[in-house]
Short mmCIF file of C-alpha atoms in Angstrom, two decimals:
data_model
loop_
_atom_site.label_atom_id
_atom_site.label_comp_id
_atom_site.label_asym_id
_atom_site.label_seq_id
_atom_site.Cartn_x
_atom_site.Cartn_y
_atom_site.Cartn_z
CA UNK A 1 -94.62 125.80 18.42
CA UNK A 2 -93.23 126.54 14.97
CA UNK A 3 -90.06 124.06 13.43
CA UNK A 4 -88.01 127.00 14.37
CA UNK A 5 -89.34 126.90 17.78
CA UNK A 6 -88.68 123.41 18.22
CA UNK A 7 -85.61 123.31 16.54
CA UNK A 8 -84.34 126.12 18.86
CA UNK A 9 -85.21 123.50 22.04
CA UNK A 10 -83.27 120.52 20.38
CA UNK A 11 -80.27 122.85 20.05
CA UNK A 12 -80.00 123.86 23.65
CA UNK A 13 -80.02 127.00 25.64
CA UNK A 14 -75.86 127.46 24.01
CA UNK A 15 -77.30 127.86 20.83
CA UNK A 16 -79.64 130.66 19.18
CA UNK A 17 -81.03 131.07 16.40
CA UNK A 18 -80.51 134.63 14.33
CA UNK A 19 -82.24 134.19 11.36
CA UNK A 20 -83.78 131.83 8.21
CA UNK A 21 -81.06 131.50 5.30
CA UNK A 22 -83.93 129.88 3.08
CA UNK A 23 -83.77 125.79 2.19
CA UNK A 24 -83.45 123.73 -1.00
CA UNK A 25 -86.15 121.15 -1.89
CA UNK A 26 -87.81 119.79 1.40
CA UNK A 27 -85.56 121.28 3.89
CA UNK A 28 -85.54 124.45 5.77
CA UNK A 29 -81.49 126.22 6.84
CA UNK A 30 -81.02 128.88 9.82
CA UNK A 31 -77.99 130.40 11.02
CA UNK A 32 -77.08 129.68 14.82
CA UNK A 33 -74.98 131.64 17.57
CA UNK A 34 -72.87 129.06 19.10
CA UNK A 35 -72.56 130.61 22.10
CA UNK A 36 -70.68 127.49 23.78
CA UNK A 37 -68.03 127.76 21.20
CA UNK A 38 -68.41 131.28 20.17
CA UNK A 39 -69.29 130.66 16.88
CA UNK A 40 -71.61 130.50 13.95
CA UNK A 41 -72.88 127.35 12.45
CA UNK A 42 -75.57 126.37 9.64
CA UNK A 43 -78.58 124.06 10.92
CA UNK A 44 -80.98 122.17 8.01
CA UNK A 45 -83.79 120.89 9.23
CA UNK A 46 -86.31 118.68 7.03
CA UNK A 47 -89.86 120.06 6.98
CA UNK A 48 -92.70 117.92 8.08
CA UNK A 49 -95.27 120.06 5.84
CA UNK A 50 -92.44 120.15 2.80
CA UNK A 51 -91.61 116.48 3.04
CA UNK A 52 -93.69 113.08 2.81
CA UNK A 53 -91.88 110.35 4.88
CA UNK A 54 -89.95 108.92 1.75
CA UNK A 55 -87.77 112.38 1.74
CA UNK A 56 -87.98 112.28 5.65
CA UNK A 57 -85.51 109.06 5.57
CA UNK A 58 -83.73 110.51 2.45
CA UNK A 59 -82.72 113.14 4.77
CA UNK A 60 -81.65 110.80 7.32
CA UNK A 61 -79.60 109.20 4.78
CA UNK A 62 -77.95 112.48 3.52
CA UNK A 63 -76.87 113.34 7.17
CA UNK A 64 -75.18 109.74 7.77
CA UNK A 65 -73.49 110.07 4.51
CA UNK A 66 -72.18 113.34 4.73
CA UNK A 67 -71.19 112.43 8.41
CA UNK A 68 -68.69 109.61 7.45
CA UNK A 69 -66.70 112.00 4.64
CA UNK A 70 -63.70 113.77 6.71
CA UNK A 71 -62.22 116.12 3.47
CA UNK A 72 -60.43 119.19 3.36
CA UNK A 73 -62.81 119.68 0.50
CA UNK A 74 -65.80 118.23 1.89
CA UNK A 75 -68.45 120.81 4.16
CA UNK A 76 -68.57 118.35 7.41
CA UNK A 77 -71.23 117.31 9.38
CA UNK A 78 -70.60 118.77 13.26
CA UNK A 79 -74.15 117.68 15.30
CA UNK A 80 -77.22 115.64 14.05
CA UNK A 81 -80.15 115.42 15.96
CA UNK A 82 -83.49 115.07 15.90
CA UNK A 83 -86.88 117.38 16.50
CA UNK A 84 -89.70 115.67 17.42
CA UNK A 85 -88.93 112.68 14.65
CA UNK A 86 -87.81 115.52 11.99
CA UNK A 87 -83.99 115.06 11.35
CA UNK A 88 -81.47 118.17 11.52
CA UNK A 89 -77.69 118.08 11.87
CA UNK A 90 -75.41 121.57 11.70
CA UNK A 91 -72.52 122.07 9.66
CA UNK A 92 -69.89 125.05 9.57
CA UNK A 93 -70.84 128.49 8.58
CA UNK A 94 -69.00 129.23 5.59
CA UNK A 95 -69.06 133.34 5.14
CA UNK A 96 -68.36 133.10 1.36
CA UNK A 97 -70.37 132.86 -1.60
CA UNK A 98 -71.37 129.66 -3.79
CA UNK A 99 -69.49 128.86 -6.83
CA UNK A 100 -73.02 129.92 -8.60
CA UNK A 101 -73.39 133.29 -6.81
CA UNK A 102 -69.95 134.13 -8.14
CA UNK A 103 -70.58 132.97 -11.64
CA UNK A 104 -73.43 135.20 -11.83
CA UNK A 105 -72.59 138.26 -9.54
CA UNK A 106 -69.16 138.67 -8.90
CA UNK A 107 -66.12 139.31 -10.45
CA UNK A 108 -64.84 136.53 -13.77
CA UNK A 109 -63.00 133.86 -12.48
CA UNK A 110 -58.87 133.84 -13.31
CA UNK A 111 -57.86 131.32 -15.24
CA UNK A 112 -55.35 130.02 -11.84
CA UNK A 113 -58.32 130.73 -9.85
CA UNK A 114 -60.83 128.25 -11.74
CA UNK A 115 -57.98 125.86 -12.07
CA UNK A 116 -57.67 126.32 -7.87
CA UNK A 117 -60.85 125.60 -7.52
CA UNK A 118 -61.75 122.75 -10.33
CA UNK A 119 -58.68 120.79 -8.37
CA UNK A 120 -60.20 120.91 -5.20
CA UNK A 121 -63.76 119.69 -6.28
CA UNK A 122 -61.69 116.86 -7.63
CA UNK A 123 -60.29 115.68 -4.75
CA UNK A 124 -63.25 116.19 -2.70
CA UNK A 125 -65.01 113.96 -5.13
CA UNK A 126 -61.95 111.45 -5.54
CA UNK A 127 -62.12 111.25 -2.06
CA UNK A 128 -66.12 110.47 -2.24
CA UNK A 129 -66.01 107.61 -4.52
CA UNK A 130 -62.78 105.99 -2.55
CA UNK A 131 -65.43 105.70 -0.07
CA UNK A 132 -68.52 104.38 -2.14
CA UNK A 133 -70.00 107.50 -2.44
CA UNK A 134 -71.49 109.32 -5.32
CA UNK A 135 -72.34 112.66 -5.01
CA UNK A 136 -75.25 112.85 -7.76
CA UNK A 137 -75.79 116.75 -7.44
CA UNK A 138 -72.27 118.55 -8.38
CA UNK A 139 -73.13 122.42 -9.62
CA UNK A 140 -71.62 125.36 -8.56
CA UNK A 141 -74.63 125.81 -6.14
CA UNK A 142 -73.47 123.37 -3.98
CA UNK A 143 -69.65 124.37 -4.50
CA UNK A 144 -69.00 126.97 -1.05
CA UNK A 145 -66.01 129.44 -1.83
CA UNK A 146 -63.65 130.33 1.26
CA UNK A 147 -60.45 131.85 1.58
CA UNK A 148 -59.60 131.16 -2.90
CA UNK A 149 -61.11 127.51 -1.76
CA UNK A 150 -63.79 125.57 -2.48
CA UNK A 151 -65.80 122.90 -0.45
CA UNK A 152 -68.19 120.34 -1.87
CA UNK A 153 -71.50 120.57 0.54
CA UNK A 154 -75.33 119.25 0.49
CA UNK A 155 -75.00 115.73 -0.52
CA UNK A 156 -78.49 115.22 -0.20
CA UNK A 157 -79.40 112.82 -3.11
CA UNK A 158 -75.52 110.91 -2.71
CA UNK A 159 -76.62 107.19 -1.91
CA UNK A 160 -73.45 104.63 -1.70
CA UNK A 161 -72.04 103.15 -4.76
CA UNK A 162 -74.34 100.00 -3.84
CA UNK A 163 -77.25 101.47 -3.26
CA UNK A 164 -77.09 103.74 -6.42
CA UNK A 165 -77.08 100.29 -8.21
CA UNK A 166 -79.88 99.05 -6.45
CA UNK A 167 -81.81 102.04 -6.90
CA UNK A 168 -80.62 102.86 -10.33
CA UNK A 169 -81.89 106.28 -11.56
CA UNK A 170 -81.20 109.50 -9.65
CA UNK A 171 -82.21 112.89 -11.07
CA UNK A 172 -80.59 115.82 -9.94
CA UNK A 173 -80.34 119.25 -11.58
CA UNK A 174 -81.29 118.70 -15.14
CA UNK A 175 -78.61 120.61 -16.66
CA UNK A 176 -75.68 118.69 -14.45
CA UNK A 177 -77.28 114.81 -14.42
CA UNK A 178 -75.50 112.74 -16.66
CA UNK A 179 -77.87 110.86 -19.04
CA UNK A 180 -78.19 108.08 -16.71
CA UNK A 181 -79.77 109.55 -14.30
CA UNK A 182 -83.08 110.11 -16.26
CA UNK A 183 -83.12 106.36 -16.79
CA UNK A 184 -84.49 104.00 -14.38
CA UNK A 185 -82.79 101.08 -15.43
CA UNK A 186 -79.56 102.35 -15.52
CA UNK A 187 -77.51 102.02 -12.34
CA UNK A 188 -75.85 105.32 -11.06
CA UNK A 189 -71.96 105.60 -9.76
CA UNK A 190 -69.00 107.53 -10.07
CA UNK A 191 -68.94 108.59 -13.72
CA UNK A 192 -72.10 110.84 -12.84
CA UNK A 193 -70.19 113.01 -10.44
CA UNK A 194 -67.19 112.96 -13.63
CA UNK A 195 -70.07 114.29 -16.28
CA UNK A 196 -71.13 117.33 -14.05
CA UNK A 197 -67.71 117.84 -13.06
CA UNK A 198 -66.95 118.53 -16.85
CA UNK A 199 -70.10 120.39 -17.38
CA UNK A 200 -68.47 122.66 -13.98
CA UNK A 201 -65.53 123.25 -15.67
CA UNK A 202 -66.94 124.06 -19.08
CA UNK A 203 -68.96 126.74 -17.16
#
């Protein structure tokens, strides 16, 4: 069987899944029918072909991470699981567009709007960092828009404040990463997460 196969046996004979939504990096994201619950929700998936065991366990990482932040702000974590040793967990479906697909496609931003939105990513992150947790990958694609709201998903390089300085450098999208993060022997917290939130709000 095929990782969609396989994934569709973890889920159960409640779930289904409709279709591929694409994946970022070593991961691969479908839509599923909650039948159960009557309702949609995202699973991500890492793929074994995509991903050497090093960003197997990062995965694992991401998906106990994201599953201890409870936000308003924050996309949460609903089921984690496994497939055959590949990690997965599932996560709301969130019908609107990224922060990035509105940027570039839709319709300019207000100024109350932005403001709206630049104050919820703050809190979301404020939140993060109360908790140890550095996000390491703010840009508006991983800012979901819903209902004039915005929630801070895919925290899939975020490592606690702890192990940031242990591990020290962290690259995430070149034109977000604070300079740090392109240094290995510079330790990694909070006041990455404040330089891409300014770059955000420049944008």
């Amino acid at each position: 069987m095929d990782l969609r196969e396989r994934l569709q046996v973890a889920l159960g004979p409640t779930c289904t899944i409709e279709r591929e939504l694409g994946g970022g990096g070593m991961s691969r994201v479908f839509l599923v029918r909650d039948d159960a619950l009557q309702r949609q929700v995202v699973a991500k998936v890492v793929a074994a072909d995509l991903a050497p065991a090093l960003r197997i366990e990062r995965f694992r990482r991401e998906i106990l991470i994201s599953a201890t932040l409870q936000h308003a702000h924050i996309l949460p974590v609903l089921v984690a699981g496994e497939v055959e040793g590949l990690p997965f967990y599932t996560t709301p479906f969130v019908a609107g567009d990224t922060l990035e697909h509105r940027l570039h496609h839709g319709a300019p931003l207000s100024g109350p709007e932005a403001l709206t939105l630049l104050r919820d990513i703050a809190h979301a992150l404020a939140y993060a960092h109360e908790q140890g947790v550095v996000h390491r990958d703010i840009k508006p694609a991983n800012i979901l828009l819903s209902d004039g709201a915005a929630l801070v998903a895919d925290f899939g390089i975020a490592r606690t404040m702890e192990d940031a300085r242990a591990d020290a450098a962290g690259i995430g999208t070149p034109t977000y990463a604070a300079p740090e993060q392109f240094v290995k022997e510079t330790a990694v917290d909070f006041r990455a997460d404040l330089y891409a939130f300014g770059i955000l709000a420049h944008v």
